[in-house]
DNA sequence: TACCAGGAGAAAA
DNA sequence: TTTTCTCATGGT
């Protein structure tokens, strides 16, 4: 059974965005500045992992001169795993990185894959073992600059507490709902989704935690948790 | 010490 | 179809 798509009020969404922007300022994402391929690598390494740990792993790949699909595929898997050890789950992620690199090379690299329409690019990524919806959408948005919204665990928590959605929704319906609540040219939507997801990560990791610090939160007056109506 | 962190896939229920 | 388990390092 599929979960019905929630309806997100466009004005409330933009209102929440503005409050987050006022509180945290522009996030200027993606956090590493190494180009599309490095964004793809970072998207895999950050699966269920704090970004500070990912930075260590990225630095170790650079130190081995291995920040390219060809170089990663040329590394023995045990050495690749050792290089990315600080990011956690290193054996699993080594395999996932290799799968992604194989797909990337077979697809003609960035220029070849950039010829795909967004839905096809997304489908292709989701067919790679180890690339789930969040990782795929990170790549589609931040590496390929396509207008898709990235949902993560923070998004559910924050949107539920703000009353933008009910509890119990799933990834695809929520992504579609946010995308349906936006208008305008693709480039503007890319910019909005980029900043919104970055602000959600910032807010979710620093303020809206499982046990949140609502004291100085710009959203506290519209937050069901802060008002004692959730958890 | 225990919890948490920008998930995903496989197995079990 | 949904829930549970596994994978692992590092910061607080």
Coordinates of C-alpha atoms (C1' of nucleotides) in Angstrom, one line a residue:
Chain A
X1 CA 0.0 0.0 0.0
X2 CA 1.4 3.4 -0.9
X3 CA 1.3 6.3 1.5
X4 CA -0.8 9.2 0.2
X5 CA 1.1 12.3 -0.7
X6 CA 0.9 15.0 2.0
X7 CA -0.2 18.5 0.9
X8 CA 2.3 21.1 2.0
X9 CA 1.1 24.7 2.1
X10 CA 3.4 26.8 -0.1
X11 CA 3.3 29.9 2.0
X12 CA 4.0 28.0 5.2
X13 CA 6.9 26.2 3.5
X14 CA 8.4 29.5 2.4
X15 CA 7.8 31.1 5.7
X16 CA 9.7 28.3 7.5
X17 CA 12.5 28.6 5.0
X18 CA 12.8 32.3 5.6
X19 CA 12.9 31.8 9.4
X20 CA 15.6 29.1 9.1
X21 CA 17.6 31.4 6.8
X22 CA 17.2 34.3 9.3
X23 CA 18.4 32.0 12.1
X24 CA 21.3 30.3 10.4
X25 CA 22.3 32.4 7.4
X26 CA 23.1 31.0 3.9
X27 CA 24.7 27.6 4.0
X28 CA 26.5 27.7 0.7
X29 CA 26.3 24.0 0.0
X30 CA 27.6 21.4 -1.0
X31 CA 30.0 21.4 2.0
X32 CA 33.0 20.0 0.0
X33 CA 34.1 22.1 -3.0
X34 CA 35.7 19.5 -5.1
X35 CA 33.4 19.3 -8.1
X36 CA 30.6 16.9 -9.1
X37 CA 32.5 13.6 -8.6
X38 CA 33.7 14.5 -5.1
X39 CA 30.1 15.4 -4.3
X40 CA 29.0 12.0 -5.4
X41 CA 31.7 10.4 -3.2
X42 CA 30.7 12.5 -0.3
X43 CA 27.0 11.6 -0.7
X44 CA 27.9 7.9 -0.2
X45 CA 30.3 8.5 2.6
X46 CA 27.9 10.6 4.6
X47 CA 25.3 7.9 4.7
X48 CA 24.3 7.8 8.4
X49 CA 27.5 9.5 9.3
X50 CA 28.5 13.0 10.6
X51 CA 30.2 15.2 7.9
X52 CA 33.3 15.7 10.1
X53 CA 34.0 12.0 9.7
X54 CA 33.5 12.2 5.9
X55 CA 36.0 15.1 5.6
X56 CA 38.7 12.8 7.1
X57 CA 37.9 10.1 4.6
X58 CA 37.9 12.6 1.6
X59 CA 41.2 13.9 2.7
X60 CA 42.7 10.4 2.8
X61 CA 41.4 9.7 -0.7
X62 CA 43.0 13.0 -1.9
X63 CA 46.2 12.0 -0.2
X64 CA 46.2 8.8 -2.2
X65 CA 45.5 10.8 -5.4
X66 CA 42.3 8.7 -5.7
X67 CA 39.5 11.3 -6.2
X68 CA 38.4 10.0 -9.6
X69 CA 36.3 7.1 -10.6
X70 CA 39.2 5.5 -12.5
X71 CA 41.6 5.8 -9.5
X72 CA 39.0 4.4 -7.1
X73 CA 38.3 1.5 -9.4
X74 CA 42.1 0.8 -9.6
X75 CA 42.5 0.6 -5.8
X76 CA 42.3 -2.9 -4.2
X77 CA 39.0 -2.9 -2.2
X78 CA 40.8 -3.5 1.1
X79 CA 42.9 -0.4 0.5
X80 CA 39.9 1.6 -0.5
X81 CA 38.2 0.5 2.7
X82 CA 41.2 1.5 4.7
X83 CA 41.3 5.0 3.1
X84 CA 37.6 5.7 4.0
X85 CA 37.8 4.1 7.4
X86 CA 37.0 7.3 9.3
X87 CA 33.6 7.6 7.7
X88 CA 32.4 4.4 9.3
X89 CA 30.8 1.3 7.7
X90 CA 34.0 1.3 5.6
X91 CA 33.6 -2.2 4.1
X92 CA 30.1 -1.5 2.9
X93 CA 30.9 1.9 1.6
X94 CA 34.0 0.7 -0.3
X95 CA 31.7 -1.6 -2.2
X96 CA 29.1 1.1 -2.7
X97 CA 31.7 3.5 -4.0
X98 CA 33.0 1.0 -6.5
X99 CA 29.5 0.3 -7.7
X100 CA 28.9 4.0 -8.2
X101 CA 32.2 4.5 -10.0
X102 CA 31.5 1.6 -12.3
X103 CA 28.1 3.2 -13.2
X104 CA 29.8 6.6 -13.6
X105 CA 32.4 5.3 -16.0
X106 CA 30.0 3.2 -18.0
X107 CA 27.7 6.2 -18.3
X108 CA 30.3 8.3 -19.9
X109 CA 31.4 10.3 -16.9
X110 CA 29.7 13.5 -15.9
X111 CA 29.2 14.8 -19.4
X112 CA 27.6 11.6 -20.6
X113 CA 25.3 11.3 -17.6
X114 CA 24.4 15.0 -17.8
X115 CA 22.6 14.3 -21.1
X116 CA 20.0 12.2 -19.2
X117 CA 16.7 13.8 -18.3
X118 CA 16.2 14.2 -14.6
X119 CA 13.7 11.3 -14.1
X120 CA 16.0 9.0 -16.0
X121 CA 19.1 10.1 -14.2
X122 CA 17.3 9.5 -10.9
X123 CA 16.1 6.0 -12.0
X124 CA 19.6 5.1 -13.1
X125 CA 21.1 6.2 -9.8
X126 CA 18.5 4.2 -7.9
X127 CA 19.4 1.1 -9.8
X128 CA 23.0 1.2 -8.4
X129 CA 23.3 -1.1 -5.4
X130 CA 24.0 1.0 -2.4
X131 CA 22.4 4.2 -3.8
X132 CA 19.0 4.8 -2.1
X133 CA 16.6 7.7 -2.5
X134 CA 18.4 10.2 -0.3
X135 CA 21.9 9.6 -1.8
X136 CA 20.5 9.6 -5.3
X137 CA 18.8 13.0 -4.8
X138 CA 21.9 14.5 -3.1
X139 CA 23.7 13.6 -6.3
X140 CA 20.9 14.8 -8.7
X141 CA 20.6 18.1 -6.9
X142 CA 24.1 19.0 -5.8
X143 CA 26.2 17.4 -8.5
X144 CA 23.9 17.7 -11.5
X145 CA 21.9 20.8 -10.4
X146 CA 18.5 19.4 -11.1
X147 CA 15.4 20.5 -9.2
X148 CA 14.7 17.7 -6.8
X149 CA 14.2 18.0 -3.1
X150 CA 16.4 15.8 -0.8
X151 CA 14.5 14.3 2.2
X152 CA 16.4 13.1 5.2
X153 CA 15.7 12.1 8.8
X154 CA 15.9 15.7 9.9
X155 CA 13.2 16.7 7.3
X156 CA 10.7 14.3 8.8
X157 CA 11.5 15.5 12.4
X158 CA 11.4 19.2 11.6
X159 CA 8.4 19.2 9.3
X160 CA 6.4 17.1 11.8
X161 CA 7.2 19.4 14.7
X162 CA 6.3 22.4 12.6
X163 CA 3.0 20.9 11.6
X164 CA 3.8 21.0 7.9
X165 CA 3.0 17.3 7.7
X166 CA 1.5 14.6 9.8
X167 CA 3.6 11.7 11.2
X168 CA 4.0 8.5 9.3
X169 CA 4.9 9.8 5.8
X170 CA 7.5 8.2 3.6
X171 CA 10.3 9.5 1.4
X172 CA 8.7 9.7 -2.0
X173 CA 5.4 11.2 -1.1
X174 CA 7.2 13.9 1.0
X175 CA 9.7 14.7 -1.8
X176 CA 6.9 15.0 -4.3
X177 CA 4.9 17.2 -1.9
X178 CA 7.7 19.7 -1.4
X179 CA 8.4 19.8 -5.1
X180 CA 4.7 20.4 -5.8
X181 CA 4.7 23.3 -3.4
X182 CA 7.3 25.2 -5.4
X183 CA 7.0 27.2 -8.6
X184 CA 9.3 29.0 -11.0
X185 CA 12.2 28.3 -13.3
X186 CA 14.4 25.2 -12.8
X187 CA 17.4 27.2 -11.8
X188 CA 15.4 29.0 -9.1
X189 CA 14.0 25.8 -7.8
X190 CA 17.5 24.2 -7.7
X191 CA 18.7 27.1 -5.6
X192 CA 15.7 26.8 -3.2
X193 CA 16.0 23.1 -2.8
X194 CA 19.7 23.4 -2.3
X195 CA 19.4 26.0 0.5
X196 CA 16.3 24.4 2.1
X197 CA 17.9 21.0 2.5
X198 CA 21.2 22.6 3.8
X199 CA 19.3 24.6 6.3
X200 CA 17.3 21.6 7.5
X201 CA 20.6 19.7 8.1
X202 CA 22.0 22.6 10.0
X203 CA 18.9 23.1 12.1
X204 CA 18.4 19.4 12.7
X205 CA 22.0 18.8 13.7
X206 CA 22.4 21.8 16.0
X207 CA 18.9 22.8 17.3
X208 CA 16.0 20.5 16.4
X209 CA 17.6 17.4 17.9
X210 CA 15.8 14.4 19.5
X211 CA 16.1 16.4 22.7
X212 CA 16.0 19.9 21.1
X213 CA 17.2 23.3 22.3
X214 CA 14.2 25.4 21.6
X215 CA 15.4 28.4 23.6
X216 CA 16.7 30.5 20.7
X217 CA 15.0 28.7 17.9
X218 CA 13.3 31.0 15.3
X219 CA 10.6 28.3 14.7
X220 CA 9.6 27.8 18.3
X221 CA 6.3 29.7 18.0
X222 CA 5.2 27.4 15.3
X223 CA 6.7 24.2 16.7
X224 CA 4.4 21.5 18.1
X225 CA 7.2 20.0 20.1
X226 CA 8.0 23.3 21.8
X227 CA 4.3 23.8 22.5
X228 CA 4.1 20.4 24.1
X229 CA 1.9 18.8 21.5
X230 CA 4.5 16.2 20.2
X231 CA 6.7 13.5 21.8
Chain B
dT1 C1' 28.9 5.2 29.4
dA2 C1' 25.4 6.0 26.2
dC3 C1' 23.7 8.4 22.5
dC4 C1' 23.7 10.3 18.0
dA5 C1' 25.1 11.1 13.3
dG6 C1' 22.7 14.1 6.3
dG7 C1' 21.2 5.4 4.9
dA8 C1' 20.6 1.2 2.5
dG9 C1' 19.9 -3.6 1.9
dA10 C1' 18.6 -8.1 3.6
dA11 C1' 16.0 -10.9 6.5
dA12 C1' 12.1 -11.6 9.4
dA13 C1' 7.5 -10.8 10.8
Chain C
dT1 C1' 4.0 -4.5 3.1
dT2 C1' 6.3 -3.1 7.2
dT3 C1' 9.6 -3.8 10.8
dT4 C1' 14.0 -5.2 12.5
dC5 C1' 18.8 -6.0 12.1
dT6 C1' 23.4 -5.1 10.5
dC7 C1' 27.1 -2.3 9.2
dA8 C1' 31.3 1.2 12.4
dT9 C1' 33.9 5.4 13.4
dG10 C1' 34.1 9.6 16.0
dG11 C1' 32.2 13.6 18.8
dT12 C1' 29.7 15.0 22.9

